[in-house]
PDB file of C-alpha atoms in Angstrom:
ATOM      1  CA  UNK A1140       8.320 -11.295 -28.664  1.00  0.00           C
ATOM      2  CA  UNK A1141       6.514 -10.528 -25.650  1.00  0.00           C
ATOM      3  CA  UNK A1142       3.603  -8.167 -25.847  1.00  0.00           C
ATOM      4  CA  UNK A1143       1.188  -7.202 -22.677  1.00  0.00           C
ATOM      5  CA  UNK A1144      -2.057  -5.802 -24.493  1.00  0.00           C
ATOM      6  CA  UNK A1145      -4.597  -3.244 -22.144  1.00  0.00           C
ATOM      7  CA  UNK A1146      -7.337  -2.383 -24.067  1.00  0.00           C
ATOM      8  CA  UNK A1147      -9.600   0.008 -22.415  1.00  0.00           C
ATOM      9  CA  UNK A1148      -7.398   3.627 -22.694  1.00  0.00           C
ATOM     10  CA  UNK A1149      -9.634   4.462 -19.132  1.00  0.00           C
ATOM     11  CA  UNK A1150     -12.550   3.066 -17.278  1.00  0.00           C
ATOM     12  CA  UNK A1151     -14.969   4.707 -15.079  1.00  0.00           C
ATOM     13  CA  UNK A1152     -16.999   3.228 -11.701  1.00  0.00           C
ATOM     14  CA  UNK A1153     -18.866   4.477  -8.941  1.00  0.00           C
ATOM     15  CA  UNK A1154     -17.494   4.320  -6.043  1.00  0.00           C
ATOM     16  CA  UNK A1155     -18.154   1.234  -4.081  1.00  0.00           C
ATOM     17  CA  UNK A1156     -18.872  -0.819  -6.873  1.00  0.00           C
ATOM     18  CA  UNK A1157     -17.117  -3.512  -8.374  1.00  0.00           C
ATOM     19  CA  UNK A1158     -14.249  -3.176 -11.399  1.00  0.00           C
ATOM     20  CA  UNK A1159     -12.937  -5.388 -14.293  1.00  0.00           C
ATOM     21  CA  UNK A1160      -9.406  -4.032 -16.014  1.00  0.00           C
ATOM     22  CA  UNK A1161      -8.760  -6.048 -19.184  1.00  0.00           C
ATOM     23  CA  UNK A1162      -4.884  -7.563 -19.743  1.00  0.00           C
ATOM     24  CA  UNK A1163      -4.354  -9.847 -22.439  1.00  0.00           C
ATOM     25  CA  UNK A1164      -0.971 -11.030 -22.945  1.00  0.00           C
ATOM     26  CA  UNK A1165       1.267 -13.070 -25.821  1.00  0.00           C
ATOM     27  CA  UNK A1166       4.062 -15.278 -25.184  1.00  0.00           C
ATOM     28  CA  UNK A1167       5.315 -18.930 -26.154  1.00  0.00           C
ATOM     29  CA  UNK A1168       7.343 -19.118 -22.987  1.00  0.00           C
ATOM     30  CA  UNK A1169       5.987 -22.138 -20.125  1.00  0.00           C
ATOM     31  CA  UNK A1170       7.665 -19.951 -17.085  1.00  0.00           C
ATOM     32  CA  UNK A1171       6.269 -16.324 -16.459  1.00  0.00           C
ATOM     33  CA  UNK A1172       4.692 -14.276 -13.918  1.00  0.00           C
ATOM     34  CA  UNK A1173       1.875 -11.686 -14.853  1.00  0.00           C
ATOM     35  CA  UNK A1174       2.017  -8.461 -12.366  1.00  0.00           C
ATOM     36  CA  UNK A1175      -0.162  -5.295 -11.602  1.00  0.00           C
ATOM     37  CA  UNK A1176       0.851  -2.308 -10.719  1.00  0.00           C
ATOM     38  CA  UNK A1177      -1.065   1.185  -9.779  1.00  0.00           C
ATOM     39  CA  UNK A1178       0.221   4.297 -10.339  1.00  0.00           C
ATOM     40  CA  UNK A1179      -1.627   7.424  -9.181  1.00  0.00           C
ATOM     41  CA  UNK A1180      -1.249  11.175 -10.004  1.00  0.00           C
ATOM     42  CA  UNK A1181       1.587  11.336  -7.458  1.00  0.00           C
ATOM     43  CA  UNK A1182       4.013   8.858 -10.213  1.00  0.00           C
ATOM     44  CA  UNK A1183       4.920   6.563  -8.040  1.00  0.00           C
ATOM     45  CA  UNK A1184       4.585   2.605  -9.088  1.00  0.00           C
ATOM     46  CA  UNK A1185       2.756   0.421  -6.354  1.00  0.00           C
ATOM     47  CA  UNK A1186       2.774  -3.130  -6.558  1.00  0.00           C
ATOM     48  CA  UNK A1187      -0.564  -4.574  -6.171  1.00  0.00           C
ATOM     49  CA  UNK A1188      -0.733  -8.337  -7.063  1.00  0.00           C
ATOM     50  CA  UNK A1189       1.010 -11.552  -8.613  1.00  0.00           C
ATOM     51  CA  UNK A1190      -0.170 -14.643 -10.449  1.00  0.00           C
ATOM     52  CA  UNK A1191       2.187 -16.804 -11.688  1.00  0.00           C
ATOM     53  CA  UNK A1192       1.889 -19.320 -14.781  1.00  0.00           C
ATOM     54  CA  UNK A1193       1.763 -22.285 -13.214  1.00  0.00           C
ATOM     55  CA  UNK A1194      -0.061 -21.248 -10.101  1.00  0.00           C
ATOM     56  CA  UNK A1195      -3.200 -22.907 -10.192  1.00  0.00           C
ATOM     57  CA  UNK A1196      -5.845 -20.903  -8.517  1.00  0.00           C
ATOM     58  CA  UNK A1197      -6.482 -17.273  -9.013  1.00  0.00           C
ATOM     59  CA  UNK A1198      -4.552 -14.095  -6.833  1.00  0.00           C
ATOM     60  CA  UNK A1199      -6.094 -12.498  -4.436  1.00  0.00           C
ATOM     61  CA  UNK A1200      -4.603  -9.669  -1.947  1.00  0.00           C
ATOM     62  CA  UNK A1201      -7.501  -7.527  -0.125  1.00  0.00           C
ATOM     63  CA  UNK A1202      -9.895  -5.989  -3.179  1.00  0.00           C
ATOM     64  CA  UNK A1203      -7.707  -6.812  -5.539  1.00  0.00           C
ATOM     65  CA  UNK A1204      -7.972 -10.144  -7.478  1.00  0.00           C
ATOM     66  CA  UNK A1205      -6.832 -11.387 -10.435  1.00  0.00           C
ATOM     67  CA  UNK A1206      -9.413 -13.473 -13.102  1.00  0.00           C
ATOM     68  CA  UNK A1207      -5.897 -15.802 -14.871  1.00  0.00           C
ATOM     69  CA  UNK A1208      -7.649 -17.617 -17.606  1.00  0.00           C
ATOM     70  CA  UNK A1209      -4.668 -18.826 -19.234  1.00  0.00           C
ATOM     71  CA  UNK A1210      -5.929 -20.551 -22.368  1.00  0.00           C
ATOM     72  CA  UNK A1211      -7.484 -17.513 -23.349  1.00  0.00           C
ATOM     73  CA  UNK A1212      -4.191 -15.483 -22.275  1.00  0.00           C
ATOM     74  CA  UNK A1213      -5.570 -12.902 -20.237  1.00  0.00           C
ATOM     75  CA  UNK A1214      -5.160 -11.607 -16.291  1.00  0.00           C
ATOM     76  CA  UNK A1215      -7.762  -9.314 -15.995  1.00  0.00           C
ATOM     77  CA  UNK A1216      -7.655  -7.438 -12.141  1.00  0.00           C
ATOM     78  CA  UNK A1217     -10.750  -7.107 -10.238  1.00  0.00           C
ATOM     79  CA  UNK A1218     -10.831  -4.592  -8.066  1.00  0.00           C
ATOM     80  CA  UNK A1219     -13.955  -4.681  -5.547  1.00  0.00           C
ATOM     81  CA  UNK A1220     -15.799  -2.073  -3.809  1.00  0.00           C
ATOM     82  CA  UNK A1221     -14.101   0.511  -5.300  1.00  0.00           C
ATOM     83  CA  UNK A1222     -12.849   3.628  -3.598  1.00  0.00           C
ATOM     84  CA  UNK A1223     -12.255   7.267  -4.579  1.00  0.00           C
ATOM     85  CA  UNK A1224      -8.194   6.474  -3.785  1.00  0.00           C
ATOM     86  CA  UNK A1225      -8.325   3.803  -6.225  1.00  0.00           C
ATOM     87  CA  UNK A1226      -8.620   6.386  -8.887  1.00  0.00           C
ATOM     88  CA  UNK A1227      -4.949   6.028 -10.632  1.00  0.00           C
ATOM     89  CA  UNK A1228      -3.434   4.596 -13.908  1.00  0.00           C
ATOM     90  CA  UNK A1229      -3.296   0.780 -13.769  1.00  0.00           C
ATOM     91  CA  UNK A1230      -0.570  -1.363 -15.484  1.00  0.00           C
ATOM     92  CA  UNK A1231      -0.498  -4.720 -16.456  1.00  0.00           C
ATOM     93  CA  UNK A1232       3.225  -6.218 -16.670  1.00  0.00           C
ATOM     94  CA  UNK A1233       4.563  -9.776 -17.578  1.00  0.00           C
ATOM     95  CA  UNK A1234       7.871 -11.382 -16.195  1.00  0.00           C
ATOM     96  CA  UNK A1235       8.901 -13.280 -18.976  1.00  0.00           C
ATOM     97  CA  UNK A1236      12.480 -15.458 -19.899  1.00  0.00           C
ATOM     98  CA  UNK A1237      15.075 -12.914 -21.498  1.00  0.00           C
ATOM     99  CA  UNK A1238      18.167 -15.180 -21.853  1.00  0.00           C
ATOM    100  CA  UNK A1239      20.748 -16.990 -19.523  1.00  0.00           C
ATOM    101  CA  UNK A1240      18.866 -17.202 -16.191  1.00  0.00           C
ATOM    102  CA  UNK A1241      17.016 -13.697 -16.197  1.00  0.00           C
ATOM    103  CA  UNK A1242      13.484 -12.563 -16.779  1.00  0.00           C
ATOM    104  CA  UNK A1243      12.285  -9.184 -18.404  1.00  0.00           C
ATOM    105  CA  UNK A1244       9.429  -7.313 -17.299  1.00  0.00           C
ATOM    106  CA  UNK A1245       7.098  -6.194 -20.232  1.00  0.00           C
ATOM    107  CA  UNK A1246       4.365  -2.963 -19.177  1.00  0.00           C
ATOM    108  CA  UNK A1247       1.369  -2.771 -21.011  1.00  0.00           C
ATOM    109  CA  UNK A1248       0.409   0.617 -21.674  1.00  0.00           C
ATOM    110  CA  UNK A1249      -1.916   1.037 -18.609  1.00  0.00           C
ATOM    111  CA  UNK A1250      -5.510   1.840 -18.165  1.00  0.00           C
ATOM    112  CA  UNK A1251      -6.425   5.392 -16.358  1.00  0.00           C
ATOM    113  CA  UNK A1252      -9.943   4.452 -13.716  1.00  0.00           C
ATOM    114  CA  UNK A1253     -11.576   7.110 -12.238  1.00  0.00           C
ATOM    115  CA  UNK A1254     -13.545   6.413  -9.476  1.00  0.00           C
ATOM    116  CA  UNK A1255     -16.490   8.485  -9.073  1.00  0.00           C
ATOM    117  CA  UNK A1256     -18.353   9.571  -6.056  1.00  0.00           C
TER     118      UNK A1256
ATOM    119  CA  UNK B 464      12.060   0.902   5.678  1.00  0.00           C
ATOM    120  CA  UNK B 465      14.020   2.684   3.152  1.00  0.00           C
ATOM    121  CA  UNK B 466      12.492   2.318  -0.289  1.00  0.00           C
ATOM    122  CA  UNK B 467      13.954   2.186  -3.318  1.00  0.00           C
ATOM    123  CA  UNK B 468      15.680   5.950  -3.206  1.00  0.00           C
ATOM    124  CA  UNK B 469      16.299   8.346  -6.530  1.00  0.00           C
ATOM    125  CA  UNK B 470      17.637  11.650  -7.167  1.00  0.00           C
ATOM    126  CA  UNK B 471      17.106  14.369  -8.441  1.00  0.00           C
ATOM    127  CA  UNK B 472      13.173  13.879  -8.051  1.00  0.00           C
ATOM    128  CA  UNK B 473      13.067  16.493 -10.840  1.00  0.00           C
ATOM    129  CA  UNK B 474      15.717  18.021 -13.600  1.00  0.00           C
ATOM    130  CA  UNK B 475      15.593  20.715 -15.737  1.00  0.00           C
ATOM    131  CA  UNK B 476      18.293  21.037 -17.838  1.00  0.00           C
ATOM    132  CA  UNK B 477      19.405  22.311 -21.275  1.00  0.00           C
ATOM    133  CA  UNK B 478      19.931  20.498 -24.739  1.00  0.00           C
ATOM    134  CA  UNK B 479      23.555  19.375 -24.769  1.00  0.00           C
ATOM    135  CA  UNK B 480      23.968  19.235 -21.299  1.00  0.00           C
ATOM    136  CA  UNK B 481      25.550  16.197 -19.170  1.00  0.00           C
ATOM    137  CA  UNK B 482      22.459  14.657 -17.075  1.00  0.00           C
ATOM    138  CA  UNK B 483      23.242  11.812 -14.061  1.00  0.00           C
ATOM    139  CA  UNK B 484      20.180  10.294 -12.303  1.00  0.00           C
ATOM    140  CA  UNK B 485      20.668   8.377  -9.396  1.00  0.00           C
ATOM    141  CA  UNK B 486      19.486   5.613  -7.695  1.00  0.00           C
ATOM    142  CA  UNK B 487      19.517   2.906  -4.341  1.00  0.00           C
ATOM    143  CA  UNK B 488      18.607  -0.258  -4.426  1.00  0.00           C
ATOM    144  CA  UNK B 489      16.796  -1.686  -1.103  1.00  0.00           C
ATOM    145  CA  UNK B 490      19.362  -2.859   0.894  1.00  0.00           C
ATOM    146  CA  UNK B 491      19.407  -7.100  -0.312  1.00  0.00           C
ATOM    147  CA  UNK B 492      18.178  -6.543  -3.587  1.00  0.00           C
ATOM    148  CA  UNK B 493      20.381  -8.054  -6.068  1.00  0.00           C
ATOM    149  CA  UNK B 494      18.633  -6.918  -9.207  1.00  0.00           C
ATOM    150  CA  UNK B 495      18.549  -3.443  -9.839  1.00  0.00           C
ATOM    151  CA  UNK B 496      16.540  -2.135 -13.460  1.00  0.00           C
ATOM    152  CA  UNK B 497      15.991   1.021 -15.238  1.00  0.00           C
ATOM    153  CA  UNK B 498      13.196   2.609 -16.828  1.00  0.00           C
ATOM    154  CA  UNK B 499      11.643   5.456 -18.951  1.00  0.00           C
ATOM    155  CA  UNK B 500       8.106   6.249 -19.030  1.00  0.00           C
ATOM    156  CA  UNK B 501       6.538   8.599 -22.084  1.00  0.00           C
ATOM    157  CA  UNK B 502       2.972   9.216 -23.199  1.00  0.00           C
ATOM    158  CA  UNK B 503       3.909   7.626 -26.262  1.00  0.00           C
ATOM    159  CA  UNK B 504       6.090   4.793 -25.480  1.00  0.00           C
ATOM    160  CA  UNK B 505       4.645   3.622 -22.086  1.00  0.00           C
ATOM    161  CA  UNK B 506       6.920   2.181 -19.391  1.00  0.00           C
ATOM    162  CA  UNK B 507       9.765   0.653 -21.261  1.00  0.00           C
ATOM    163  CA  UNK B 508      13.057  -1.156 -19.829  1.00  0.00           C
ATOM    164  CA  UNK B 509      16.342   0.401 -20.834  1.00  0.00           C
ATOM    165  CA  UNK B 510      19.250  -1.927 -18.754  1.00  0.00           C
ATOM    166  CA  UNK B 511      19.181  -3.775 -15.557  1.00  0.00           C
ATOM    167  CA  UNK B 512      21.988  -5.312 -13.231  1.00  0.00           C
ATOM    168  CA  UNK B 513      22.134  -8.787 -11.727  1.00  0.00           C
ATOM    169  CA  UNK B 514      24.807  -8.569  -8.824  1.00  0.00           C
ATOM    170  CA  UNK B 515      26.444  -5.388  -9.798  1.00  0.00           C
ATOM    171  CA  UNK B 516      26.695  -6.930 -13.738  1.00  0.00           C
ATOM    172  CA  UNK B 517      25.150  -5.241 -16.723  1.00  0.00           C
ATOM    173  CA  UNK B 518      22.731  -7.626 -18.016  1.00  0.00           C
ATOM    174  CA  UNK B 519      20.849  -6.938 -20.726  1.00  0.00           C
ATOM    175  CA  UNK B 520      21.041  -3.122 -21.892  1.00  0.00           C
ATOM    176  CA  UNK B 521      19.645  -3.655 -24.993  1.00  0.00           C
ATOM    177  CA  UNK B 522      16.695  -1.142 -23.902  1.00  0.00           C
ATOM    178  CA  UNK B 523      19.023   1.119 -24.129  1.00  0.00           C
ATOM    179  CA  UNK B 524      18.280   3.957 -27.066  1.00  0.00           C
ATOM    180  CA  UNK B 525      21.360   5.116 -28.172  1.00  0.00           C
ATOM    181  CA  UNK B 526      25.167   5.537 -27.278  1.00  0.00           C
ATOM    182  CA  UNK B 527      24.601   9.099 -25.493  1.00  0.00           C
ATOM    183  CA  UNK B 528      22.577   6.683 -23.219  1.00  0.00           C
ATOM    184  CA  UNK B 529      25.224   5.040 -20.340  1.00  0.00           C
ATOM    185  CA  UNK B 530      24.538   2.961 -16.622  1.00  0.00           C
ATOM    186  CA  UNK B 531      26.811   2.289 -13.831  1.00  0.00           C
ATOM    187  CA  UNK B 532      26.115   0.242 -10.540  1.00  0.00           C
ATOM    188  CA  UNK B 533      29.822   0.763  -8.987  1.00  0.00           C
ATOM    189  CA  UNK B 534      28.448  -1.215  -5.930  1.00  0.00           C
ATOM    190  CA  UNK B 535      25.405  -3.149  -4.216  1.00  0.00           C
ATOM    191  CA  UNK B 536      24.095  -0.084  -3.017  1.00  0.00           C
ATOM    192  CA  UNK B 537      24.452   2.704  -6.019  1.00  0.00           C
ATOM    193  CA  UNK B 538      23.754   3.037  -9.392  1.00  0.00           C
ATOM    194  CA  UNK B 539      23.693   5.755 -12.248  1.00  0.00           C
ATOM    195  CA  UNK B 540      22.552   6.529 -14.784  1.00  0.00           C
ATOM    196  CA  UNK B 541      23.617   9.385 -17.550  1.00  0.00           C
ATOM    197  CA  UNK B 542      22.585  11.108 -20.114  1.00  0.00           C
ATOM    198  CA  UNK B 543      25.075  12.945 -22.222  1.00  0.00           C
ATOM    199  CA  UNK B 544      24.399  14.890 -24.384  1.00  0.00           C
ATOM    200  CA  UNK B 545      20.685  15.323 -23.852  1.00  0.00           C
ATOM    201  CA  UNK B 546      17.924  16.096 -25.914  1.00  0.00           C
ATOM    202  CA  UNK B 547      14.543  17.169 -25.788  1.00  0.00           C
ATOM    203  CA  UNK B 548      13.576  13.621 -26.757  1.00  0.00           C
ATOM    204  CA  UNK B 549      14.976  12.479 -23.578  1.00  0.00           C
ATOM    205  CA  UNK B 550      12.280  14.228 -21.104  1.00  0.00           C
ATOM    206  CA  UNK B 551      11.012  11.647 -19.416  1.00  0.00           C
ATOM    207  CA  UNK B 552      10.425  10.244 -16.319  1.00  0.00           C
ATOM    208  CA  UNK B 553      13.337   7.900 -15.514  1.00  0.00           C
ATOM    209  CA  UNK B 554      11.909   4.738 -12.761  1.00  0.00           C
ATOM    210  CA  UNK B 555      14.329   2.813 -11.042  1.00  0.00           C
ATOM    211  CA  UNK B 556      13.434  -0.820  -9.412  1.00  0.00           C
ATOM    212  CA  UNK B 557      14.930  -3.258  -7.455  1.00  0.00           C
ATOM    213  CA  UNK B 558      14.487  -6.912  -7.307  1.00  0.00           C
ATOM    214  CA  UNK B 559      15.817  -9.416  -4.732  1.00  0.00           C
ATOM    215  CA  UNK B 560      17.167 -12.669  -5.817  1.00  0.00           C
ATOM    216  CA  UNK B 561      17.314 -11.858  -9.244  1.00  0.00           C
ATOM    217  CA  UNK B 562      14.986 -11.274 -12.519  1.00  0.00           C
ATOM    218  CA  UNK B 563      12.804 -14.126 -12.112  1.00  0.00           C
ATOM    219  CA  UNK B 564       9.220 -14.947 -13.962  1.00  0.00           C
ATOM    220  CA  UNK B 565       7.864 -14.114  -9.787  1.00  0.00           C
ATOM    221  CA  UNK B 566      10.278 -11.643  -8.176  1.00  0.00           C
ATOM    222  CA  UNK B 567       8.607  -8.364  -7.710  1.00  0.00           C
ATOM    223  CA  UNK B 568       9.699  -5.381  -8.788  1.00  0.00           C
ATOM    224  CA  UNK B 569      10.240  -2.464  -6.444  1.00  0.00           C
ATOM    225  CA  UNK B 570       9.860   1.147  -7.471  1.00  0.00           C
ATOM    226  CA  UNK B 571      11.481   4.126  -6.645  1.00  0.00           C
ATOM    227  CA  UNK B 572       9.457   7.638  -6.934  1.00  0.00           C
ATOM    228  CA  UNK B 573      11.052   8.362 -10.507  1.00  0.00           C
ATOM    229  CA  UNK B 574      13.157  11.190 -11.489  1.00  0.00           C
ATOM    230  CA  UNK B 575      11.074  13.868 -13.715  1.00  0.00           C
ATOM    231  CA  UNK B 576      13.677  14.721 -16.431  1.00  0.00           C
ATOM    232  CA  UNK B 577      12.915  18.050 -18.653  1.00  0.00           C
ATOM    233  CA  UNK B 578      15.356  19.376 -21.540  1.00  0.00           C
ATOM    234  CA  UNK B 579      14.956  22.499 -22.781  1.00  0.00           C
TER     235      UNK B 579
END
């Protein structure tokens, strides 16, 4: 089964300083795409960046960046010089194979940062 | 332009009572999915549609539990009867091109779903 692992409940920074959320993930599939999403106190989901299995170099979109060490199974995001709107739960999701021709995307269960002034 | 679009953005309603949530897909999406959010369960998948077709519902929780997408542009889902188990907050996403290990997922701004 597929299982998307976030370890830190919440992390704190100081505002323009540099953070690390952890994402560990499990699966035996060759094909799958490792996504993370922000949600702040308003609910809504925001995409923020995409690395896929077989992509050899590491995403990057603005601050955000994603550390894919894939032998160790883990797609930690980066997010650098942080900013008081970056304060917002973070979720780490995996696009994995689910049968036929379709993919299934697995949350983990999200890490609150608060950024502080 | 247009997001993905849901309604009600909020519901109050009483145990036993029929609940429908609705949703649209961006226009060109293909793939449209369903989700609940809890505190204790996290974000979890209940069905999504490839082209209109129920794929995979197994996400589903029970039989009072049922989804529709009549067309490209429309789907439902419905609750009925509801319990206090099922307050939530009900996602739905859309996808173009299909479920795929790097199609992203589009969000719509959830439907906050209370039974009393």
């Amino acid at each position: 089964a597929q299982k998307i692992t976030q370890t830190q409940p919440g992390m704190f920074v100081q505002e323009k300083e540099a953070v690390t959320l952890d994402c560990t993930y499990d699966t035996s599939d060759p094909s799958y795409g490792l996504f993370w999403y922000k949600q702040p106190s308003s609910g809504e989901m925001i995409f923020l960046i995409y690395q896929g299995s077989y992509d050899q170099q590491n995403a990057t979109e603005g601050r955000y960046s994603l550390n894919f060490q894939k032998a160790r199974k883990s797609a930690n995001l980066v997010i650098s010089a942080s900013q008081l709107g970056d304060s917002a739960m973070y979720f780490c999701a995996m696009s994995s194979y689910s049968g036929g021709s379709n993919y299934k995307l697995t949350f983990g269960k999200g890490t609150l940062l608060t950024v502080n002034p | 332009d247009a997001g993905v679009i849901q309604s009600p953005r909020h519901e109050v309603t009483e145990m036993g009572q029929e609940v429908t949530l609705r949703c649209k897909p961006i226009s060109g999406h293909n793939s449209l999915f369903w989700y609940r959010q809890t505190m204790m369960r996290g974000l979890e998948l209940l069905i999504y549609f490839n082209n209109n077709v129920p794929i995979d519902d197994s996400g589903m929780p029970e039989d009072r539990f049922s989804a529709k997408m009549p067309n490209a542009s429309f789907s439902t889902l419905k609750i009925q009867p509801s319990e206090p188990r099922d307050s939530a907050v009900y996602f739905c996403a859309s996808s173009f091109g299909g479920p795929s290990s790097y199609n992203e997922q589009f969000f719509g701004p959830g439907t906050r779903l209370t039974v009393l």
